[in-house]
Coordinates of C-alpha atoms and ligand atoms in Angstrom, one line a residue:
Chain J
M1 CA 81.4 116.5 49.4
A2 CA 80.8 113.3 51.4
E3 CA 78.2 113.3 54.2
A4 CA 79.5 114.9 57.4
I5 CA 80.4 112.3 60.1
L6 CA 79.4 114.9 62.8
R7 CA 77.4 118.0 62.4
T8 CA 75.7 120.4 64.7
E9 CA 72.5 122.3 64.0
G10 CA 71.6 125.5 66.0
L11 CA 73.6 124.3 68.9
T12 CA 73.2 126.6 72.0
K13 CA 74.5 126.6 75.5
R14 CA 73.3 129.0 78.2
F15 CA 74.9 129.4 81.7
G16 CA 72.2 131.3 83.4
G17 CA 71.8 134.5 81.5
L18 CA 75.1 134.1 79.6
V19 CA 74.8 132.4 76.1
A20 CA 78.3 130.8 75.8
V21 CA 77.4 129.0 72.5
S22 CA 74.7 130.5 70.4
D23 CA 73.1 128.8 67.4
V24 CA 76.3 127.2 66.1
S25 CA 76.0 125.0 63.0
L26 CA 79.2 123.3 61.7
D27 CA 80.2 120.0 60.3
L28 CA 83.2 117.7 60.4
H29 CA 84.4 115.4 57.7
V30 CA 86.8 112.6 57.6
G31 CA 89.9 113.7 55.8
E32 CA 89.5 117.3 57.0
V33 CA 90.7 119.5 59.9
H34 CA 88.2 122.0 60.9
V35 CA 89.8 124.7 62.9
V36 CA 87.8 126.9 65.3
I37 CA 89.5 130.2 66.3
G38 CA 88.3 133.0 68.4
P39 CA 89.2 135.2 71.4
N40 CA 89.2 133.9 74.9
G41 CA 85.7 133.4 76.1
A42 CA 84.3 133.0 72.7
G43 CA 82.8 129.7 73.6
K44 CA 85.2 127.4 71.9
S45 CA 85.8 125.0 74.8
T46 CA 82.0 125.0 75.6
L47 CA 81.4 124.0 72.1
T48 CA 83.8 121.1 72.5
N49 CA 82.1 120.1 75.7
L50 CA 78.7 120.0 73.9
L51 CA 80.1 117.8 71.2
S52 CA 81.8 115.4 73.7
G53 CA 78.9 115.1 76.0
D54 CA 80.8 116.9 78.9
L55 CA 77.9 119.3 78.9
P56 CA 74.3 118.9 77.7
P57 CA 73.2 121.5 75.2
S58 CA 70.4 123.9 76.0
A59 CA 69.1 123.7 72.4
G60 CA 70.0 122.3 69.0
R61 CA 71.3 119.0 67.7
V62 CA 74.6 117.1 67.5
V63 CA 74.3 114.5 64.7
L64 CA 76.9 111.8 64.6
E65 CA 76.6 109.6 61.5
G66 CA 72.9 110.3 61.2
R67 CA 72.1 109.8 64.9
D68 CA 71.3 112.7 67.3
I69 CA 73.6 112.3 70.2
A70 CA 72.8 115.6 72.0
G71 CA 72.3 114.9 75.7
L72 CA 74.1 111.5 75.7
S73 CA 76.7 111.1 78.4
S74 CA 80.3 111.6 77.6
D75 CA 81.2 108.0 78.1
Q76 CA 78.6 106.9 75.6
I77 CA 79.8 109.5 73.0
S78 CA 83.4 108.4 73.6
R79 CA 82.4 104.8 72.9
M80 CA 80.8 105.9 69.7
G81 CA 84.2 107.0 68.5
V82 CA 84.4 110.7 69.5
G83 CA 87.7 111.3 71.3
R84 CA 88.7 114.7 72.9
S85 CA 91.6 116.4 74.6
Y86 CA 91.3 119.0 77.1
Q87 CA 92.6 122.6 77.1
K88 CA 93.3 122.3 80.8
T89 CA 95.4 119.1 81.2
N90 CA 93.2 116.4 82.4
I91 CA 95.3 113.3 83.2
F92 CA 95.9 110.8 86.0
L93 CA 98.8 112.5 87.8
P94 CA 99.7 109.7 90.3
F95 CA 99.8 107.0 87.5
T96 CA 102.7 106.3 85.3
V97 CA 102.6 107.6 81.7
F98 CA 102.0 104.1 80.4
E99 CA 99.1 103.5 82.9
N100 CA 97.4 106.7 81.7
A101 CA 97.6 105.4 78.1
R102 CA 96.8 101.9 79.1
L103 CA 93.6 102.9 80.8
A104 CA 92.6 104.9 77.8
S105 CA 93.3 101.9 75.6
Q106 CA 91.6 99.5 77.9
S107 CA 88.3 101.4 77.5
R108 CA 88.2 100.1 73.9
T109 CA 88.4 96.4 75.0
P110 CA 85.3 95.9 77.2
H111 CA 86.1 92.2 77.8
A112 CA 89.1 93.5 79.8
T113 CA 86.6 94.1 82.6
R114 CA 87.5 90.6 83.5
V115 CA 88.0 90.7 87.2
F116 CA 90.6 88.1 87.8
S117 CA 93.4 88.5 85.2
R118 CA 96.1 91.0 85.5
A119 CA 95.5 94.3 83.9
E120 CA 98.8 94.3 82.1
G121 CA 98.2 90.9 80.5
Y122 CA 96.4 92.0 77.4
A123 CA 98.8 92.4 74.5
E124 CA 96.3 94.2 72.4
I125 CA 95.6 96.9 75.0
N126 CA 99.3 97.4 75.8
A127 CA 100.2 97.7 72.0
R128 CA 97.6 100.3 71.5
A129 CA 98.8 102.3 74.5
H130 CA 102.4 102.1 73.4
A131 CA 101.5 103.2 69.8
A132 CA 99.6 106.1 71.2
L133 CA 102.6 107.2 73.4
E134 CA 105.0 106.9 70.4
A135 CA 102.7 108.9 68.2
A136 CA 102.6 111.7 70.7
G137 CA 106.4 111.5 71.2
L138 CA 106.3 110.2 74.7
G139 CA 107.5 106.6 74.1
H140 CA 110.7 107.3 76.1
R141 CA 108.7 108.5 79.1
A142 CA 106.4 105.5 79.6
E143 CA 107.6 104.5 83.1
R144 CA 107.6 108.0 84.5
V145 CA 104.9 109.1 86.9
A146 CA 102.7 111.6 85.1
A147 CA 103.0 114.2 87.8
T148 CA 106.7 114.4 87.2
L149 CA 106.5 115.3 83.6
S150 CA 107.1 118.8 82.3
H151 CA 104.0 120.8 81.4
G152 CA 104.6 120.3 77.7
E153 CA 104.9 116.5 78.2
Q154 CA 101.7 116.4 80.1
R155 CA 100.2 118.2 77.1
Q156 CA 101.6 115.4 74.9
L157 CA 100.1 112.7 77.3
E158 CA 96.7 114.4 77.0
I159 CA 96.9 113.8 73.3
A160 CA 98.2 110.3 73.6
M161 CA 95.3 109.3 75.9
C162 CA 92.9 110.6 73.3
L163 CA 94.6 108.7 70.5
A164 CA 94.7 105.5 72.6
T165 CA 90.8 105.3 72.5
Q166 CA 91.1 105.2 68.7
P167 CA 88.4 107.8 67.9
R168 CA 87.3 108.5 64.4
V169 CA 86.4 112.1 65.4
L170 CA 89.0 114.0 67.3
L171 CA 88.2 117.1 69.2
L172 CA 91.4 118.9 70.2
D173 CA 91.1 121.9 72.5
E174 CA 94.3 124.0 72.1
P175 CA 96.6 121.0 72.0
L176 CA 99.6 123.1 71.3
A177 CA 99.3 125.5 74.3
G178 CA 102.2 124.9 76.6
M179 CA 104.2 122.9 74.2
G180 CA 107.7 123.9 73.1
P181 CA 108.4 124.7 69.5
H182 CA 109.8 121.3 68.8
E183 CA 106.8 119.4 70.2
S184 CA 104.4 121.8 68.5
Q185 CA 105.9 121.1 65.2
R186 CA 105.7 117.4 65.9
M187 CA 102.1 117.7 66.9
V188 CA 101.2 119.6 63.7
E189 CA 102.8 116.8 61.8
L190 CA 100.8 114.2 63.8
I191 CA 97.6 116.1 63.1
K192 CA 98.4 116.1 59.4
K193 CA 99.1 112.4 59.5
L194 CA 95.9 111.7 61.4
T195 CA 93.8 113.7 59.0
A196 CA 93.5 111.0 56.3
D197 CA 91.3 108.7 58.4
H198 CA 89.9 111.1 61.0
A199 CA 87.6 114.0 61.2
I200 CA 89.3 116.6 63.3
M201 CA 88.1 119.7 65.1
L202 CA 91.0 121.8 66.3
I203 CA 90.9 124.8 68.5
E204 CA 94.1 126.8 68.2
H205 CA 95.5 130.3 68.6
D206 CA 98.9 129.7 66.8
M207 CA 98.1 131.0 63.4
D208 CA 101.1 129.3 61.7
A209 CA 99.8 126.0 62.9
V210 CA 96.2 126.9 62.0
F211 CA 96.9 127.7 58.5
A212 CA 99.3 124.7 58.1
V213 CA 96.6 122.2 58.8
A214 CA 93.1 123.8 58.3
H215 CA 90.8 122.7 55.6
R216 CA 87.9 124.7 57.0
L217 CA 88.0 127.6 59.4
T218 CA 85.4 128.8 61.8
V219 CA 85.7 132.1 63.7
M220 CA 83.6 132.4 66.9
V221 CA 83.0 135.5 68.8
N222 CA 80.7 135.8 71.8
G223 CA 79.4 132.4 71.3
E224 CA 78.4 133.0 67.7
V225 CA 79.9 132.0 64.4
L226 CA 81.2 135.1 62.8
E227 CA 82.4 133.4 59.7
S228 CA 83.0 129.9 58.4
G229 CA 84.6 128.6 55.2
T230 CA 87.9 127.7 53.7
P231 CA 91.0 129.5 55.2
E232 CA 91.1 131.8 52.1
Q233 CA 87.4 132.7 52.4
V234 CA 87.8 133.5 56.0
R235 CA 91.0 135.4 55.6
A236 CA 89.2 137.5 53.0
S237 CA 86.1 138.2 55.1
P238 CA 85.9 141.9 56.0
A239 CA 83.9 141.0 59.1
V240 CA 86.8 138.7 60.4
Q241 CA 89.4 141.3 59.5
A242 CA 87.5 143.9 61.4
A243 CA 86.7 141.9 64.4
Y244 CA 89.4 139.4 65.0
L245 CA 92.3 138.8 62.6
G246 CA 92.8 142.5 62.0
G247 CA 96.5 142.7 62.6
E248 CA 99.1 142.4 59.8
E249 CA 100.8 139.4 61.3
M250 CA 97.6 137.3 60.5
L251 CA 97.9 137.8 56.7
H252 CA 101.2 136.3 56.0
G253 CA 101.9 133.4 53.8
Chain D
M1 CA 114.2 96.3 94.5
N2 CA 112.6 93.1 95.8
H3 CA 109.4 94.8 96.7
G4 CA 107.5 92.6 94.3
A5 CA 108.8 89.3 95.8
L6 CA 108.2 90.7 99.4
S7 CA 104.6 91.6 98.7
R8 CA 104.1 88.2 97.2
W9 CA 105.3 86.0 100.0
L10 CA 104.9 88.2 103.1
P11 CA 101.1 87.9 103.4
W12 CA 101.4 84.0 103.2
V13 CA 104.0 84.1 106.0
V14 CA 101.8 86.3 108.1
V15 CA 98.8 84.0 107.5
G16 CA 101.0 81.1 108.5
L17 CA 102.1 82.7 111.8
F18 CA 98.6 83.6 112.6
A19 CA 97.5 80.0 112.1
L20 CA 99.8 79.0 114.9
F21 CA 98.4 81.5 117.3
P22 CA 95.7 79.5 119.0
L23 CA 98.2 76.7 119.7
L24 CA 100.2 79.1 121.9
E25 CA 97.8 81.5 123.4
S26 CA 95.0 81.6 125.9
T27 CA 91.4 81.7 124.9
F28 CA 91.2 85.4 125.8
Y29 CA 93.8 86.4 123.2
T30 CA 92.4 83.9 120.6
Q31 CA 89.0 85.5 120.9
L32 CA 90.6 89.0 120.7
V33 CA 92.5 88.2 117.6
T34 CA 89.4 86.6 116.1
K35 CA 87.7 89.8 116.6
V36 CA 90.6 91.7 115.1
L37 CA 90.5 89.5 112.0
I38 CA 86.8 90.0 111.6
M39 CA 87.3 93.8 111.8
A40 CA 90.1 93.4 109.2
I41 CA 87.6 92.0 106.7
F42 CA 85.2 94.8 107.6
A43 CA 88.0 97.4 107.1
M44 CA 89.2 95.9 103.8
S45 CA 85.6 96.0 102.5
L46 CA 85.3 99.7 103.3
D47 CA 88.7 100.5 102.0
L48 CA 87.6 99.1 98.7
L49 CA 85.1 102.0 98.5
V50 CA 87.1 104.7 100.3
G51 CA 90.6 103.9 99.3
Y52 CA 90.1 102.4 95.8
T53 CA 86.9 103.8 94.4
G54 CA 86.9 107.2 96.0
L55 CA 83.6 106.7 97.7
V56 CA 83.6 107.8 101.4
S57 CA 80.7 105.9 102.8
F58 CA 79.6 106.7 106.3
G59 CA 77.0 103.9 106.4
H60 CA 79.0 100.8 106.1
A61 CA 77.7 99.3 109.3
A62 CA 74.4 98.7 107.4
Y63 CA 76.0 95.6 105.8
F64 CA 77.7 94.5 109.0
G65 CA 74.4 94.6 110.8
L66 CA 72.2 93.4 108.1
A67 CA 74.1 90.2 107.7
G68 CA 74.2 89.6 111.4
Y69 CA 70.4 90.2 111.7
A70 CA 70.0 87.9 108.6
L71 CA 71.7 85.1 110.4
A72 CA 69.8 85.7 113.6
L73 CA 66.5 85.8 111.9
M74 CA 66.8 83.1 109.3
G75 CA 68.0 80.2 111.5
P76 CA 65.7 78.1 113.7
K77 CA 65.4 79.7 117.1
Y78 CA 67.1 77.2 119.4
E79 CA 68.8 74.9 116.8
A80 CA 71.9 75.5 114.8
A81 CA 71.5 76.8 111.2
S82 CA 73.7 75.5 108.4
L83 CA 76.4 77.9 107.4
W84 CA 76.1 76.5 103.8
W85 CA 72.9 78.5 103.1
T86 CA 72.7 81.1 105.8
L87 CA 76.1 82.6 104.8
P88 CA 75.4 83.0 101.1
A89 CA 71.8 84.2 101.9
S90 CA 73.1 86.8 104.3
L91 CA 75.7 88.0 101.8
G92 CA 73.0 88.0 99.1
I93 CA 70.7 90.2 101.2
C94 CA 73.7 92.7 101.5
V95 CA 74.3 92.6 97.8
V96 CA 70.6 93.4 97.1
F97 CA 70.6 96.2 99.7
A98 CA 73.9 97.6 98.2
L99 CA 72.5 97.5 94.6
V100 CA 69.1 99.1 95.5
T101 CA 70.6 101.8 97.7
G102 CA 73.6 102.2 95.3
L103 CA 71.2 103.2 92.5
L104 CA 70.4 106.2 94.7
V105 CA 73.5 107.1 96.7
L106 CA 75.9 106.8 93.7
R107 CA 74.1 109.8 92.1
T108 CA 75.5 111.9 94.8
R109 CA 79.1 112.9 95.5
G110 CA 81.3 114.1 98.3
I111 CA 79.6 115.3 101.4
Y112 CA 76.2 114.3 100.0
F113 CA 77.4 110.8 99.5
I114 CA 78.5 110.7 103.1
M115 CA 75.1 112.0 104.3
V116 CA 73.0 109.6 102.1
T117 CA 74.9 106.5 102.9
L118 CA 74.6 107.5 106.7
A119 CA 70.8 108.0 106.1
F120 CA 70.3 104.5 104.7
A121 CA 72.2 103.0 107.6
Q122 CA 70.2 105.0 110.1
M123 CA 67.0 103.8 108.4
L124 CA 68.1 100.2 109.0
F125 CA 69.0 101.1 112.6
F126 CA 65.6 102.5 113.3
I127 CA 63.8 99.6 111.6
F128 CA 65.6 97.2 113.9
H129 CA 65.6 99.5 117.0
D130 CA 62.0 100.6 116.9
T131 CA 60.1 97.5 115.6
K132 CA 59.7 94.0 117.0
L133 CA 61.3 92.5 113.9
G134 CA 64.7 92.0 115.4
G135 CA 63.8 92.2 119.1
G136 CA 63.9 95.9 119.3
S137 CA 66.7 97.6 121.2
D138 CA 67.5 94.4 123.0
G139 CA 68.3 92.6 120.0
I140 CA 68.3 88.7 119.6
Y141 CA 70.3 85.9 120.8
I142 CA 71.8 83.3 118.4
Y143 CA 71.6 80.3 120.8
A144 CA 73.5 77.9 118.6
K145 CA 76.3 78.7 116.3
P146 CA 75.9 77.7 112.7
T147 CA 77.1 74.3 111.6
M148 CA 79.5 73.6 108.9
N149 CA 79.0 69.9 108.1
L150 CA 79.6 67.7 105.1
G151 CA 77.0 65.1 105.3
E152 CA 77.5 63.5 108.7
T153 CA 80.9 64.8 109.3
V154 CA 81.6 68.1 111.2
L155 CA 83.9 70.0 108.9
V156 CA 84.4 72.9 111.2
N157 CA 82.9 73.1 114.7
L158 CA 82.2 76.8 115.2
E159 CA 81.5 76.3 118.9
K160 CA 85.2 75.5 119.4
L161 CA 87.2 78.7 119.7
D162 CA 90.3 77.6 117.9
Q163 CA 88.3 76.1 115.0
F164 CA 86.3 79.2 114.6
Y165 CA 89.5 81.2 114.8
W166 CA 90.9 79.3 111.8
L167 CA 87.7 79.7 109.8
V168 CA 87.8 83.4 110.4
L169 CA 91.5 83.5 109.5
A170 CA 90.8 81.6 106.3
F171 CA 88.0 84.1 105.4
T172 CA 90.3 87.1 106.2
A173 CA 93.1 85.7 104.1
A174 CA 90.6 84.8 101.2
S175 CA 89.2 88.4 101.4
F176 CA 92.7 89.8 101.2
F177 CA 93.8 87.7 98.2
L178 CA 90.5 88.0 96.4
L179 CA 90.6 91.9 96.7
R180 CA 94.2 92.0 95.8
R181 CA 93.5 90.0 92.7
I182 CA 90.5 92.1 91.7
L183 CA 92.4 95.3 92.3
G184 CA 95.2 94.2 90.0
S185 CA 92.8 93.5 87.2
S186 CA 91.4 95.8 84.6
F187 CA 88.4 96.2 86.7
G188 CA 90.4 97.3 89.8
R189 CA 92.5 99.7 87.7
T190 CA 89.3 101.2 86.5
L191 CA 88.1 101.7 90.0
V192 CA 91.3 103.5 90.9
G193 CA 91.1 105.6 87.8
I194 CA 87.6 106.7 88.9
K195 CA 88.9 107.6 92.3
V196 CA 91.8 109.7 90.9
N197 CA 89.9 111.4 88.1
E198 CA 86.3 110.4 87.5
H199 CA 85.7 113.0 84.8
R200 CA 88.5 111.8 82.6
M201 CA 87.4 108.2 83.0
R202 CA 84.1 109.1 81.7
A203 CA 85.5 111.0 78.8
L204 CA 87.6 107.9 78.0
G205 CA 84.4 105.9 77.6
F206 CA 84.1 104.1 81.0
P207 CA 80.5 103.7 82.3
V208 CA 81.6 105.0 85.7
F209 CA 78.3 104.3 87.4
R210 CA 78.2 100.6 86.6
Y211 CA 81.8 100.2 88.0
Q212 CA 80.9 102.1 91.1
L213 CA 77.9 100.1 91.6
A214 CA 79.8 96.8 91.2
S215 CA 82.4 98.0 93.7
F216 CA 79.6 99.1 96.1
A217 CA 78.0 95.7 95.9
L218 CA 81.2 93.8 96.5
A219 CA 82.0 96.0 99.5
G220 CA 78.6 95.4 100.8
A221 CA 79.0 91.6 100.4
L222 CA 82.4 91.6 102.2
G223 CA 81.1 94.0 104.9
G224 CA 78.3 91.4 105.4
L225 CA 80.8 88.6 105.7
A226 CA 82.4 90.5 108.6
G227 CA 79.0 91.1 110.2
Y228 CA 78.0 87.5 109.8
L229 CA 81.2 86.2 111.5
A230 CA 80.9 88.8 114.3
A231 CA 77.3 87.7 115.0
V232 CA 78.5 84.1 115.2
Q233 CA 81.3 85.1 117.5
F234 CA 79.3 87.1 120.0
G235 CA 76.1 85.0 119.7
F236 CA 73.7 88.0 119.6
V237 CA 72.9 91.0 117.5
N238 CA 71.5 94.4 118.6
P239 CA 71.0 97.7 116.8
E240 CA 74.4 98.9 118.0
I241 CA 76.0 96.9 115.2
L242 CA 74.1 99.0 112.6
S243 CA 74.7 102.3 114.3
W244 CA 76.7 105.3 113.0
H245 CA 79.3 104.6 115.8
Q246 CA 80.0 101.3 114.0
S247 CA 80.3 103.0 110.6
G248 CA 82.6 105.7 112.1
M249 CA 84.7 103.1 113.8
V250 CA 85.5 101.1 110.6
L251 CA 86.2 104.4 108.8
M252 CA 88.7 105.3 111.6
M253 CA 90.3 101.9 111.1
V254 CA 90.8 102.5 107.4
I255 CA 92.2 106.0 108.0
L256 CA 94.5 104.8 110.8
G257 CA 95.8 102.0 108.6
G258 CA 96.1 104.1 105.5
M259 CA 93.5 104.4 102.7
G260 CA 94.1 102.7 99.5
T261 CA 96.3 99.8 100.8
L262 CA 94.7 96.5 101.8
H263 CA 97.4 95.6 104.3
G264 CA 96.8 99.1 105.7
A265 CA 93.2 98.2 106.4
V266 CA 94.3 95.1 108.2
L267 CA 96.9 97.1 110.2
G268 CA 94.3 99.7 111.0
A269 CA 91.9 97.1 112.3
F270 CA 94.6 95.6 114.5
A271 CA 95.8 99.0 115.8
F272 CA 92.3 100.1 116.5
V273 CA 91.1 97.0 118.4
L274 CA 94.3 96.7 120.3
L275 CA 94.4 100.4 121.2
Q276 CA 90.8 100.1 122.3
E277 CA 91.8 97.2 124.6
V278 CA 94.7 99.1 126.0
L279 CA 93.1 102.5 126.4
S280 CA 90.0 101.1 128.1
N281 CA 92.1 99.0 130.5
Q282 CA 91.1 100.2 134.0
A283 CA 94.1 98.6 135.6
W284 CA 96.3 100.8 133.6
F285 CA 94.4 104.0 133.1
G286 CA 92.0 104.0 136.0
V287 CA 89.0 106.4 135.6
A288 CA 90.5 107.7 132.3
A289 CA 89.9 104.3 130.9
K290 CA 86.2 105.2 130.7
H291 CA 87.1 107.9 128.3
W292 CA 89.1 105.7 126.0
Q293 CA 87.2 107.2 123.0
L294 CA 88.6 110.6 123.7
A295 CA 92.1 109.3 123.7
M296 CA 91.3 107.3 120.5
G297 CA 89.9 110.4 118.9
I298 CA 93.0 112.4 119.6
L299 CA 95.2 109.6 118.3
I300 CA 93.2 109.4 115.0
M301 CA 93.5 113.2 114.7
L302 CA 97.3 113.0 115.0
V303 CA 97.5 110.2 112.5
A304 CA 95.4 112.2 110.0
L305 CA 97.7 115.2 110.6
Y306 CA 101.1 113.6 110.6
L307 CA 100.7 110.3 108.9
P308 CA 98.3 111.0 106.0
Q309 CA 99.0 107.6 104.6
G310 CA 98.5 105.9 107.9
L311 CA 100.4 103.0 109.4
A312 CA 101.0 101.5 106.0
G313 CA 102.7 104.7 104.9
L314 CA 104.8 104.6 108.0
M315 CA 105.9 101.0 107.1
N316 CA 106.7 102.0 103.6
S317 CA 108.9 104.9 104.6
F318 CA 111.0 102.5 106.7
R319 CA 111.3 100.0 104.1
R320 CA 112.3 101.9 101.0
K321 CA 114.5 104.9 100.5
P322 CA 112.5 107.9 99.3
Q323 CA 112.5 107.7 95.5
V324 CA 113.7 111.1 94.1
E325 CA 111.9 111.6 90.8
A326 CA 114.7 113.7 89.2
E327 CA 113.2 116.4 87.1
E328 CA 115.0 116.1 83.9
G329 CA 115.3 119.2 81.7
A330 CA 111.9 120.0 80.1
D331 CA 113.5 120.3 76.7
G332 CA 115.1 116.9 77.0
Ligands
ADP1 N1 80.7 125.7 83.4 C1 80.4 127.0 83.2 N2 79.7 127.7 84.0 C2 79.4 129.0 83.7 N3 80.0 129.7 82.7 C3 80.9 129.1 81.9 C4 81.2 127.7 82.1 N4 82.1 127.3 81.2 C5 82.3 128.4 80.4 N5 81.6 129.5 80.9 C6 81.6 130.8 80.3 O1 81.3 130.7 78.9 C7 82.1 131.5 78.1 C8 82.8 130.7 77.1 O2 83.8 130.1 77.7 P1 84.8 129.0 76.9 O3 83.9 128.1 76.2 O4 85.7 128.4 77.9 O5 85.6 130.0 76.0 P2 86.8 129.7 75.1 O6 87.2 128.3 75.2 O7 86.5 130.1 73.7 O8 87.9 130.6 75.7 C9 82.9 132.3 79.1 O9 82.3 133.5 79.4 C10 83.0 131.4 80.3 O10 83.2 132.2 81.5
MG2 MG1 88.9 127.4 75.8

């Protein structure tokens, strides 16, 4: 197994007395999808926030390619190649779909901070934005105002913006929630395609999707890792069966 | 829709028409419109912060006053100073003040940002009000207007009302076109992105603080340009130009005109100064004229309630049919 591109050691986040993420150690590898599942409130989104720099950890390390990035700001971490999508759609509602993606793309071309040339005049930035929209299935919506998109389409835009920053590590927080079956299927295909040259952490509730893409599976409960391993190992774990998967419907396929 | 073409040539036509104004009108109106144009620069500079970067500053008079005092204090007492160095120096002081205070105020948000920007402006107010530095509460006279000479030739004679008017008009137009250019660039788009969703901009990798600081400094410099020109026009400075009334007034201009549109800031400055002239006209309103601020306050409140996009929004709703964004089927 190659060196992990991103790993955490004893990662912990406390909100007052609540320990939302407790002593979590996991790693992400290029070419693999690491799925994190767990009931609502388990600490999955908080874990994502700790990796992306949206929140500083209370304790523990986040190591990106050998460098401890815990406590760096989210913009620094983003520029180091870690991209994320949000569970709660977090886009620029008054802007067009294209402008949403263009801004994301622009962040990868710092010389575009030039003050006097038109923002749309950079072919490289535009191309990256269009490619991200196409990949997320929104190419035909480029000129629409983001606020007028359906909820599912806004979820797609959320992913497109993440892609437009060309990250090597992708942190996807429930990307399929709110998408129709058609778009979900498309997103699963996209995740599979991205796996080859990305390290992906996926938080997801839809078990069909989980087992379709997962190389590794981590189950979180109450901020702690209950079980972690290959999907087969996790499925076979008595602790997981008792605490979470339980139901028959989880054991298909 | 010829909206693009309209917004391209309309400002030039407006500038052209304004250039004719001193040829037709009396000195009173020329001076009044000069004042309006200066206020338009001031309002545009604040709109860069409030309307485009999402930073509601309640201390913008600091730059207006600082540049005015800089001119008054830098020049020789009874002779004319040269505009060539006093103007850049005054703006430079404003930029330094913006960068230094920006390092602190930009760590706060919302109501705290309002309070801290106000606090810095008040600090300047008391420095000039309570010390002998700038003549205390009486202020200082600027006995001779700055010169704008090229070698021996007088390029612009600022003592002449119409020449000064054209100079101010040129600065107003330059500020407008400069800001418009900047706001259409990647830098400007980044500022608006920060205004709309700062959190996401950060997550996308933008060093938000640096962009805000740059915007803050540019707004400070342009606010200083307005203050410098105002000091030249009135020939004296006193602490009033640094007061929170002044900061509130320019904020009202921006709200009146419509935040986030440059022409709105210009319209707001016009509407405000002209309304002030009308409402404080004793011949028309008698004793009520003394309380013009009350009437103005009510007007601003009505605008905030019924015209959230200000006069610019009103203009837009006349110009174009409302665009119905048809919601297509979600499964389309
Ligand atoms: N910013 C916050 N402040 C306080 N408590 C929080 C915050 N964010 C999350 N929590 C709490 O942390 C726990 C984990 O939440 P979260 O990470 O969103 O779980 P999940 O994504 O697995 O549903 C919950 O109890 C939640 O209420
Ligand atoms: Mg969550």
